Amino acid sequence: MGHWFTRNIVEPGKLPLLIALASFLLTFFATRTVTRMIRAGRGPFRNISTGSGVHIHHVVPGVVLTLVGGFGGVAADHRGAAATACAVLFGIGAGLVLDEFALILHLDDVYWTEQGRQSVEAVVLTAALLLLVLAGFSPLGVDELTPEERQNRAGLVLTLAVNFVFVAVAFLKGKFRLAVIGVLVPFVALFAAVRLARPGSPWSRRAYRRRPRARARAGLRAYRHDRRWTRLTRRFQDLIGGTPD
């Protein structure tokens, strides 16, 4: 186990990323625990406000820690103790910021509303992408090329362009999660790109405008998908993030 860890994490320089991911997840779960206790009126924790009554959201210290950790990590030696400290600060800051991602997106205090679920979704998606990077995936399938293929500039550019097209089509078809994951796993983007677009997506509005059968099939498929997975997704979000009001 120690040899595997050294060969796959330490030697490639991924230790700061692993530390940042661990700090990110621990901070998110600790923050959600504290906020749920505040919401229930339990424990010693309370909301923080200024003397003028302005509520200070934890995204504020999160931004500061993210900036300090990010700029410090760029300047530090990636194998030194400074890089480890910066990775911890960056992970903590990112956890605090993404825990209130929905507030930033809507510019409103939607923490305990249905829109607040977007914060949990952002955290889960970020953690999944970081785990893929730790596992050795690189953007747009570059890791699948041999050293000889990487030296061939034409082949490299063509591979990047094709995979980027798959990701762009997936975005246009309204499959945002699969598109983001497809940046690291091109097969996922290809799967999303060849499937029917979701109703209301830019691709659906333009490509299916004069194709009523395609619109109907897309709507039926989206309905079945949402009916099958939405309830499970909400239960998972409620489990780790708390149930919205």
PDB file of C-alpha atoms in Angstrom:
ATOM      1  CA  MET A   1       0.000   0.000   0.000  1.00  0.00           C
ATOM      2  CA  GLY A   2       2.826   2.374   0.891  1.00  0.00           C
ATOM      3  CA  HIS A   3       4.616   1.621  -2.384  1.00  0.00           C
ATOM      4  CA  TRP A   4       1.414   2.271  -4.355  1.00  0.00           C
ATOM      5  CA  PHE A   5       0.845   5.565  -2.530  1.00  0.00           C
ATOM      6  CA  THR A   6       4.401   6.714  -3.197  1.00  0.00           C
ATOM      7  CA  ARG A   7       4.344   5.708  -6.855  1.00  0.00           C
ATOM      8  CA  ASN A   8       0.884   7.078  -7.723  1.00  0.00           C
ATOM      9  CA  ILE A   9       0.466  10.052  -5.386  1.00  0.00           C
ATOM     10  CA  VAL A  10       3.801  11.291  -4.043  1.00  0.00           C
ATOM     11  CA  GLU A  11       6.073  10.845  -7.063  1.00  0.00           C
ATOM     12  CA  PRO A  12       3.674  12.441  -9.606  1.00  0.00           C
ATOM     13  CA  GLY A  13       3.290  15.433  -7.256  1.00  0.00           C
ATOM     14  CA  LYS A  14      -0.376  14.758  -6.441  1.00  0.00           C
ATOM     15  CA  LEU A  15      -0.002  14.884  -2.654  1.00  0.00           C
ATOM     16  CA  PRO A  16      -1.005  18.581  -2.363  1.00  0.00           C
ATOM     17  CA  LEU A  17      -4.094  17.850  -4.467  1.00  0.00           C
ATOM     18  CA  LEU A  18      -5.028  14.927  -2.222  1.00  0.00           C
ATOM     19  CA  ILE A  19      -4.549  17.082   0.881  1.00  0.00           C
ATOM     20  CA  ALA A  20      -6.634  19.876  -0.671  1.00  0.00           C
ATOM     21  CA  LEU A  21      -9.427  17.406  -1.527  1.00  0.00           C
ATOM     22  CA  ALA A  22      -9.425  15.961   1.998  1.00  0.00           C
ATOM     23  CA  SER A  23      -9.532  19.477   3.518  1.00  0.00           C
ATOM     24  CA  PHE A  24     -12.298  20.431   1.091  1.00  0.00           C
ATOM     25  CA  LEU A  25     -14.529  17.482   2.012  1.00  0.00           C
ATOM     26  CA  LEU A  26     -13.876  17.701   5.762  1.00  0.00           C
ATOM     27  CA  THR A  27     -14.646  21.424   5.720  1.00  0.00           C
ATOM     28  CA  PHE A  28     -17.884  20.903   3.797  1.00  0.00           C
ATOM     29  CA  PHE A  29     -19.158  18.186   6.124  1.00  0.00           C
ATOM     30  CA  ALA A  30     -18.096  20.131   9.234  1.00  0.00           C
ATOM     31  CA  THR A  31     -19.779  23.283   7.931  1.00  0.00           C
ATOM     32  CA  ARG A  32     -23.002  21.444   7.104  1.00  0.00           C
ATOM     33  CA  THR A  33     -22.998  19.870  10.554  1.00  0.00           C
ATOM     34  CA  VAL A  34     -22.614  23.266  12.219  1.00  0.00           C
ATOM     35  CA  THR A  35     -25.273  24.955  10.069  1.00  0.00           C
ATOM     36  CA  ARG A  36     -27.732  22.129  10.689  1.00  0.00           C
ATOM     37  CA  MET A  37     -27.140  22.471  14.430  1.00  0.00           C
ATOM     38  CA  ILE A  38     -27.715  26.233  14.197  1.00  0.00           C
ATOM     39  CA  ARG A  39     -30.886  25.629  12.226  1.00  0.00           C
ATOM     40  CA  ALA A  40     -32.144  23.179  14.878  1.00  0.00           C
ATOM     41  CA  GLY A  41     -31.129  25.478  17.753  1.00  0.00           C
ATOM     42  CA  ARG A  42     -28.728  22.938  19.213  1.00  0.00           C
ATOM     43  CA  GLY A  43     -25.192  23.333  20.484  1.00  0.00           C
ATOM     44  CA  PRO A  44     -23.140  26.458  21.149  1.00  0.00           C
ATOM     45  CA  PHE A  45     -22.976  27.636  17.542  1.00  0.00           C
ATOM     46  CA  ARG A  46     -24.739  30.804  16.360  1.00  0.00           C
ATOM     47  CA  ASN A  47     -24.815  32.921  13.221  1.00  0.00           C
ATOM     48  CA  ILE A  48     -22.152  35.622  13.062  1.00  0.00           C
ATOM     49  CA  SER A  49     -23.270  39.220  12.499  1.00  0.00           C
ATOM     50  CA  THR A  50     -21.606  42.595  12.567  1.00  0.00           C
ATOM     51  CA  GLY A  51     -22.588  45.344  14.966  1.00  0.00           C
ATOM     52  CA  SER A  52     -24.905  46.787  12.309  1.00  0.00           C
ATOM     53  CA  GLY A  53     -26.789  43.502  12.013  1.00  0.00           C
ATOM     54  CA  VAL A  54     -25.213  42.297   8.757  1.00  0.00           C
ATOM     55  CA  HIS A  55     -25.047  38.505   8.653  1.00  0.00           C
ATOM     56  CA  ILE A  56     -21.572  37.310   7.640  1.00  0.00           C
ATOM     57  CA  HIS A  57     -21.843  34.201   5.510  1.00  0.00           C
ATOM     58  CA  HIS A  58     -19.002  31.715   5.648  1.00  0.00           C
ATOM     59  CA  VAL A  59     -18.329  32.311   1.954  1.00  0.00           C
ATOM     60  CA  VAL A  60     -16.518  35.501   3.053  1.00  0.00           C
ATOM     61  CA  PRO A  61     -13.682  33.804   4.983  1.00  0.00           C
ATOM     62  CA  GLY A  62     -13.809  31.090   2.330  1.00  0.00           C
ATOM     63  CA  VAL A  63     -12.874  33.561  -0.403  1.00  0.00           C
ATOM     64  CA  VAL A  64      -9.992  34.900   1.693  1.00  0.00           C
ATOM     65  CA  LEU A  65      -8.624  31.419   2.429  1.00  0.00           C
ATOM     66  CA  THR A  66      -8.996  30.365  -1.202  1.00  0.00           C
ATOM     67  CA  LEU A  67      -7.012  33.385  -2.380  1.00  0.00           C
ATOM     68  CA  VAL A  68      -4.279  32.891   0.207  1.00  0.00           C
ATOM     69  CA  GLY A  69      -4.007  29.162  -0.441  1.00  0.00           C
ATOM     70  CA  GLY A  70      -4.199  29.524  -4.223  1.00  0.00           C
ATOM     71  CA  PHE A  71      -1.605  32.259  -4.631  1.00  0.00           C
ATOM     72  CA  GLY A  72       0.586  30.677  -1.970  1.00  0.00           C
ATOM     73  CA  GLY A  73       0.435  27.322  -3.714  1.00  0.00           C
ATOM     74  CA  VAL A  74       1.506  28.885  -7.010  1.00  0.00           C
ATOM     75  CA  ALA A  75       4.536  30.476  -5.362  1.00  0.00           C
ATOM     76  CA  ALA A  76       5.519  27.505  -3.154  1.00  0.00           C
ATOM     77  CA  ASP A  77       7.556  24.427  -4.005  1.00  0.00           C
ATOM     78  CA  HIS A  78       4.984  21.700  -4.686  1.00  0.00           C
ATOM     79  CA  ARG A  79       6.959  19.176  -2.601  1.00  0.00           C
ATOM     80  CA  GLY A  80       7.622  21.399   0.404  1.00  0.00           C
ATOM     81  CA  ALA A  81       5.788  22.044   3.653  1.00  0.00           C
ATOM     82  CA  ALA A  82       4.557  25.395   2.337  1.00  0.00           C
ATOM     83  CA  ALA A  83       2.710  23.652  -0.484  1.00  0.00           C
ATOM     84  CA  THR A  84       1.009  21.359   2.028  1.00  0.00           C
ATOM     85  CA  ALA A  85      -0.090  24.309   4.162  1.00  0.00           C
ATOM     86  CA  CYS A  86      -1.383  26.147   1.104  1.00  0.00           C
ATOM     87  CA  ALA A  87      -3.253  23.037  -0.033  1.00  0.00           C
ATOM     88  CA  VAL A  88      -4.982  22.853   3.356  1.00  0.00           C
ATOM     89  CA  LEU A  89      -5.939  26.539   3.224  1.00  0.00           C
ATOM     90  CA  PHE A  90      -7.168  26.250  -0.348  1.00  0.00           C
ATOM     91  CA  GLY A  91      -9.239  23.141   0.438  1.00  0.00           C
ATOM     92  CA  ILE A  92     -10.822  24.778   3.479  1.00  0.00           C
ATOM     93  CA  GLY A  93     -11.581  27.955   1.548  1.00  0.00           C
ATOM     94  CA  ALA A  94     -13.052  26.050  -1.399  1.00  0.00           C
ATOM     95  CA  GLY A  95     -15.232  24.019   0.952  1.00  0.00           C
ATOM     96  CA  LEU A  96     -16.629  27.171   2.555  1.00  0.00           C
ATOM     97  CA  VAL A  97     -17.199  28.874  -0.804  1.00  0.00           C
ATOM     98  CA  LEU A  98     -18.916  25.963  -2.565  1.00  0.00           C
ATOM     99  CA  ASP A  99     -21.071  25.268   0.479  1.00  0.00           C
ATOM    100  CA  GLU A 100     -22.731  28.585  -0.360  1.00  0.00           C
ATOM    101  CA  PHE A 101     -22.438  28.267  -4.131  1.00  0.00           C
ATOM    102  CA  ALA A 102     -26.204  28.682  -4.528  1.00  0.00           C
ATOM    103  CA  LEU A 103     -26.089  32.007  -2.667  1.00  0.00           C
ATOM    104  CA  ILE A 104     -23.456  33.305  -5.077  1.00  0.00           C
ATOM    105  CA  LEU A 105     -25.381  32.010  -8.089  1.00  0.00           C
ATOM    106  CA  HIS A 106     -28.726  33.536  -7.070  1.00  0.00           C
ATOM    107  CA  LEU A 107     -27.335  36.523  -5.128  1.00  0.00           C
ATOM    108  CA  ASP A 108     -29.836  35.671  -2.400  1.00  0.00           C
ATOM    109  CA  ASP A 109     -29.897  33.708   0.856  1.00  0.00           C
ATOM    110  CA  VAL A 110     -31.273  30.452  -0.568  1.00  0.00           C
ATOM    111  CA  TYR A 111     -29.211  28.176   1.690  1.00  0.00           C
ATOM    112  CA  TRP A 112     -32.182  26.209   3.054  1.00  0.00           C
ATOM    113  CA  THR A 113     -34.400  26.400  -0.040  1.00  0.00           C
ATOM    114  CA  GLU A 114     -34.758  24.140  -3.065  1.00  0.00           C
ATOM    115  CA  GLN A 115     -32.260  26.332  -4.924  1.00  0.00           C
ATOM    116  CA  GLY A 116     -29.795  25.625  -2.120  1.00  0.00           C
ATOM    117  CA  ARG A 117     -29.470  22.063  -3.389  1.00  0.00           C
ATOM    118  CA  GLN A 118     -27.216  23.465  -6.100  1.00  0.00           C
ATOM    119  CA  SER A 119     -24.505  23.980  -3.480  1.00  0.00           C
ATOM    120  CA  VAL A 120     -24.522  20.285  -2.601  1.00  0.00           C
ATOM    121  CA  GLU A 121     -24.494  19.371  -6.285  1.00  0.00           C
ATOM    122  CA  ALA A 122     -21.507  21.664  -6.899  1.00  0.00           C
ATOM    123  CA  VAL A 123     -19.581  20.066  -4.029  1.00  0.00           C
ATOM    124  CA  VAL A 124     -20.320  16.514  -5.192  1.00  0.00           C
ATOM    125  CA  LEU A 125     -19.357  17.327  -8.794  1.00  0.00           C
ATOM    126  CA  THR A 126     -16.133  19.049  -7.719  1.00  0.00           C
ATOM    127  CA  ALA A 127     -15.153  16.126  -5.511  1.00  0.00           C
ATOM    128  CA  ALA A 128     -15.853  13.666  -8.344  1.00  0.00           C
ATOM    129  CA  LEU A 129     -13.678  15.640 -10.774  1.00  0.00           C
ATOM    130  CA  LEU A 130     -10.805  15.856  -8.290  1.00  0.00           C
ATOM    131  CA  LEU A 131     -11.003  12.113  -7.664  1.00  0.00           C
ATOM    132  CA  LEU A 132     -10.782  11.518 -11.409  1.00  0.00           C
ATOM    133  CA  VAL A 133      -7.686  13.724 -11.605  1.00  0.00           C
ATOM    134  CA  LEU A 134      -6.126  11.835  -8.704  1.00  0.00           C
ATOM    135  CA  ALA A 135      -6.915   8.578 -10.494  1.00  0.00           C
ATOM    136  CA  GLY A 136      -4.859   9.756 -13.460  1.00  0.00           C
ATOM    137  CA  PHE A 137      -7.414  11.214 -15.861  1.00  0.00           C
ATOM    138  CA  SER A 138      -6.337  14.292 -17.786  1.00  0.00           C
ATOM    139  CA  PRO A 139      -8.483  16.792 -19.717  1.00  0.00           C
ATOM    140  CA  LEU A 140      -9.983  15.749 -23.044  1.00  0.00           C
ATOM    141  CA  GLY A 141      -8.395  12.310 -23.129  1.00  0.00           C
ATOM    142  CA  VAL A 142      -4.749  13.337 -23.399  1.00  0.00           C
ATOM    143  CA  ASP A 143      -3.804  10.556 -20.966  1.00  0.00           C
ATOM    144  CA  GLU A 144      -4.963   7.976 -23.517  1.00  0.00           C
ATOM    145  CA  LEU A 145      -2.319   9.017 -26.037  1.00  0.00           C
ATOM    146  CA  THR A 146       1.047   7.308 -26.260  1.00  0.00           C
ATOM    147  CA  PRO A 147       4.251   9.398 -25.986  1.00  0.00           C
ATOM    148  CA  GLU A 148       4.703   9.077 -29.753  1.00  0.00           C
ATOM    149  CA  GLU A 149       1.173  10.337 -30.378  1.00  0.00           C
ATOM    150  CA  ARG A 150       1.717  13.276 -28.064  1.00  0.00           C
ATOM    151  CA  GLN A 151       4.751  14.296 -30.095  1.00  0.00           C
ATOM    152  CA  ASN A 152       2.585  14.350 -33.199  1.00  0.00           C
ATOM    153  CA  ARG A 153       1.114  17.833 -32.916  1.00  0.00           C
ATOM    154  CA  ALA A 154      -1.510  17.268 -35.589  1.00  0.00           C
ATOM    155  CA  GLY A 155      -2.805  14.133 -33.885  1.00  0.00           C
ATOM    156  CA  LEU A 156      -2.795  15.805 -30.477  1.00  0.00           C
ATOM    157  CA  VAL A 157      -4.697  18.860 -31.707  1.00  0.00           C
ATOM    158  CA  LEU A 158      -7.203  16.659 -33.545  1.00  0.00           C
ATOM    159  CA  THR A 159      -7.831  14.560 -30.412  1.00  0.00           C
ATOM    160  CA  LEU A 160      -8.363  17.653 -28.277  1.00  0.00           C
ATOM    161  CA  ALA A 161     -10.655  19.231 -30.876  1.00  0.00           C
ATOM    162  CA  VAL A 162     -12.837  16.128 -31.288  1.00  0.00           C
ATOM    163  CA  ASN A 163     -13.221  15.614 -27.555  1.00  0.00           C
ATOM    164  CA  PHE A 164     -13.941  19.314 -27.070  1.00  0.00           C
ATOM    165  CA  VAL A 165     -16.729  19.081 -29.658  1.00  0.00           C
ATOM    166  CA  PHE A 166     -18.292  16.195 -27.702  1.00  0.00           C
ATOM    167  CA  VAL A 167     -18.188  18.274 -24.512  1.00  0.00           C
ATOM    168  CA  ALA A 168     -19.663  21.336 -26.259  1.00  0.00           C
ATOM    169  CA  VAL A 169     -22.513  19.308 -27.783  1.00  0.00           C
ATOM    170  CA  ALA A 170     -23.292  17.761 -24.403  1.00  0.00           C
ATOM    171  CA  PHE A 171     -23.517  21.261 -22.897  1.00  0.00           C
ATOM    172  CA  LEU A 172     -25.798  22.454 -25.687  1.00  0.00           C
ATOM    173  CA  LYS A 173     -28.026  19.431 -25.177  1.00  0.00           C
ATOM    174  CA  GLY A 174     -28.539  20.427 -21.536  1.00  0.00           C
ATOM    175  CA  LYS A 175     -26.501  17.581 -20.028  1.00  0.00           C
ATOM    176  CA  PHE A 176     -24.244  19.748 -17.900  1.00  0.00           C
ATOM    177  CA  ARG A 177     -23.061  17.158 -15.378  1.00  0.00           C
ATOM    178  CA  LEU A 178     -22.071  14.676 -18.068  1.00  0.00           C
ATOM    179  CA  ALA A 179     -20.375  17.435 -20.045  1.00  0.00           C
ATOM    180  CA  VAL A 180     -18.244  18.488 -17.084  1.00  0.00           C
ATOM    181  CA  ILE A 181     -17.258  14.906 -16.303  1.00  0.00           C
ATOM    182  CA  GLY A 182     -16.659  14.389 -20.021  1.00  0.00           C
ATOM    183  CA  VAL A 183     -13.838  16.918 -19.898  1.00  0.00           C
ATOM    184  CA  LEU A 184     -11.846  14.244 -18.056  1.00  0.00           C
ATOM    185  CA  VAL A 185     -13.571  11.139 -19.442  1.00  0.00           C
ATOM    186  CA  PRO A 186     -14.247  11.695 -23.169  1.00  0.00           C
ATOM    187  CA  PHE A 187     -16.433   8.576 -23.466  1.00  0.00           C
ATOM    188  CA  VAL A 188     -18.944  10.176 -21.093  1.00  0.00           C
ATOM    189  CA  ALA A 189     -19.139  13.297 -23.269  1.00  0.00           C
ATOM    190  CA  LEU A 190     -19.548  11.137 -26.379  1.00  0.00           C
ATOM    191  CA  PHE A 191     -22.416   9.232 -24.751  1.00  0.00           C
ATOM    192  CA  ALA A 192     -24.148  12.510 -23.811  1.00  0.00           C
ATOM    193  CA  ALA A 193     -23.544  14.028 -27.246  1.00  0.00           C
ATOM    194  CA  VAL A 194     -25.194  11.241 -29.244  1.00  0.00           C
ATOM    195  CA  ARG A 195     -28.274  11.028 -27.015  1.00  0.00           C
ATOM    196  CA  LEU A 196     -31.390  13.147 -27.400  1.00  0.00           C
ATOM    197  CA  ALA A 197     -31.233  16.678 -26.002  1.00  0.00           C
ATOM    198  CA  ARG A 198     -33.137  17.630 -22.881  1.00  0.00           C
ATOM    199  CA  PRO A 199     -36.308  19.720 -23.435  1.00  0.00           C
ATOM    200  CA  GLY A 200     -35.621  23.433 -23.189  1.00  0.00           C
ATOM    201  CA  SER A 201     -31.926  23.115 -24.005  1.00  0.00           C
ATOM    202  CA  PRO A 202     -30.410  25.281 -26.783  1.00  0.00           C
ATOM    203  CA  TRP A 203     -29.984  22.197 -28.985  1.00  0.00           C
ATOM    204  CA  SER A 204     -33.610  21.154 -28.469  1.00  0.00           C
ATOM    205  CA  ARG A 205     -34.997  24.607 -29.225  1.00  0.00           C
ATOM    206  CA  ARG A 206     -33.074  24.855 -32.472  1.00  0.00           C
ATOM    207  CA  ALA A 207     -32.725  21.302 -33.806  1.00  0.00           C
ATOM    208  CA  TYR A 208     -36.148  20.000 -32.767  1.00  0.00           C
ATOM    209  CA  ARG A 209     -38.133  23.091 -33.713  1.00  0.00           C
ATOM    210  CA  ARG A 210     -39.612  21.399 -36.786  1.00  0.00           C
ATOM    211  CA  ARG A 211     -39.344  17.832 -35.517  1.00  0.00           C
ATOM    212  CA  PRO A 212     -42.344  17.160 -33.287  1.00  0.00           C
ATOM    213  CA  ARG A 213     -41.538  13.454 -32.976  1.00  0.00           C
ATOM    214  CA  ALA A 214     -38.026  14.209 -31.734  1.00  0.00           C
ATOM    215  CA  ARG A 215     -39.430  16.731 -29.253  1.00  0.00           C
ATOM    216  CA  ALA A 216     -41.928  14.180 -27.974  1.00  0.00           C
ATOM    217  CA  ARG A 217     -39.283  11.450 -27.630  1.00  0.00           C
ATOM    218  CA  ALA A 218     -36.919  13.836 -25.865  1.00  0.00           C
ATOM    219  CA  GLY A 219     -39.647  14.928 -23.460  1.00  0.00           C
ATOM    220  CA  LEU A 220     -40.683  11.345 -22.687  1.00  0.00           C
ATOM    221  CA  ARG A 221     -37.080  10.256 -22.135  1.00  0.00           C
ATOM    222  CA  ALA A 222     -36.385  13.211 -19.850  1.00  0.00           C
ATOM    223  CA  TYR A 223     -39.558  12.496 -17.869  1.00  0.00           C
ATOM    224  CA  ARG A 224     -38.610   8.855 -17.374  1.00  0.00           C
ATOM    225  CA  HIS A 225     -35.065   9.755 -16.409  1.00  0.00           C
ATOM    226  CA  ASP A 226     -36.160  12.368 -13.881  1.00  0.00           C
ATOM    227  CA  ARG A 227     -38.809  10.076 -12.433  1.00  0.00           C
ATOM    228  CA  ARG A 228     -36.226   7.343 -11.951  1.00  0.00           C
ATOM    229  CA  TRP A 229     -33.346   9.387 -10.542  1.00  0.00           C
ATOM    230  CA  THR A 230     -34.642  12.663  -9.057  1.00  0.00           C
ATOM    231  CA  ARG A 231     -36.016  11.081  -5.883  1.00  0.00           C
ATOM    232  CA  LEU A 232     -32.755   9.222  -5.203  1.00  0.00           C
ATOM    233  CA  THR A 233     -30.726  12.346  -5.927  1.00  0.00           C
ATOM    234  CA  ARG A 234     -32.805  14.422  -3.533  1.00  0.00           C
ATOM    235  CA  ARG A 235     -32.490  11.835  -0.774  1.00  0.00           C
ATOM    236  CA  PHE A 236     -28.731  11.806  -1.213  1.00  0.00           C
ATOM    237  CA  GLN A 237     -28.586  15.619  -1.138  1.00  0.00           C
ATOM    238  CA  ASP A 238     -30.781  15.739   1.947  1.00  0.00           C
ATOM    239  CA  LEU A 239     -28.585  13.158   3.661  1.00  0.00           C
ATOM    240  CA  ILE A 240     -25.363  15.128   3.289  1.00  0.00           C
ATOM    241  CA  GLY A 241     -26.703  18.670   3.116  1.00  0.00           C
ATOM    242  CA  GLY A 242     -29.942  18.751   5.086  1.00  0.00           C
ATOM    243  CA  THR A 243     -33.551  18.939   3.939  1.00  0.00           C
ATOM    244  CA  PRO A 244     -34.624  22.330   2.478  1.00  0.00           C
ATOM    245  CA  ASP A 245     -37.558  24.246   3.965  1.00  0.00           C
TER     246      ASP A 245
END
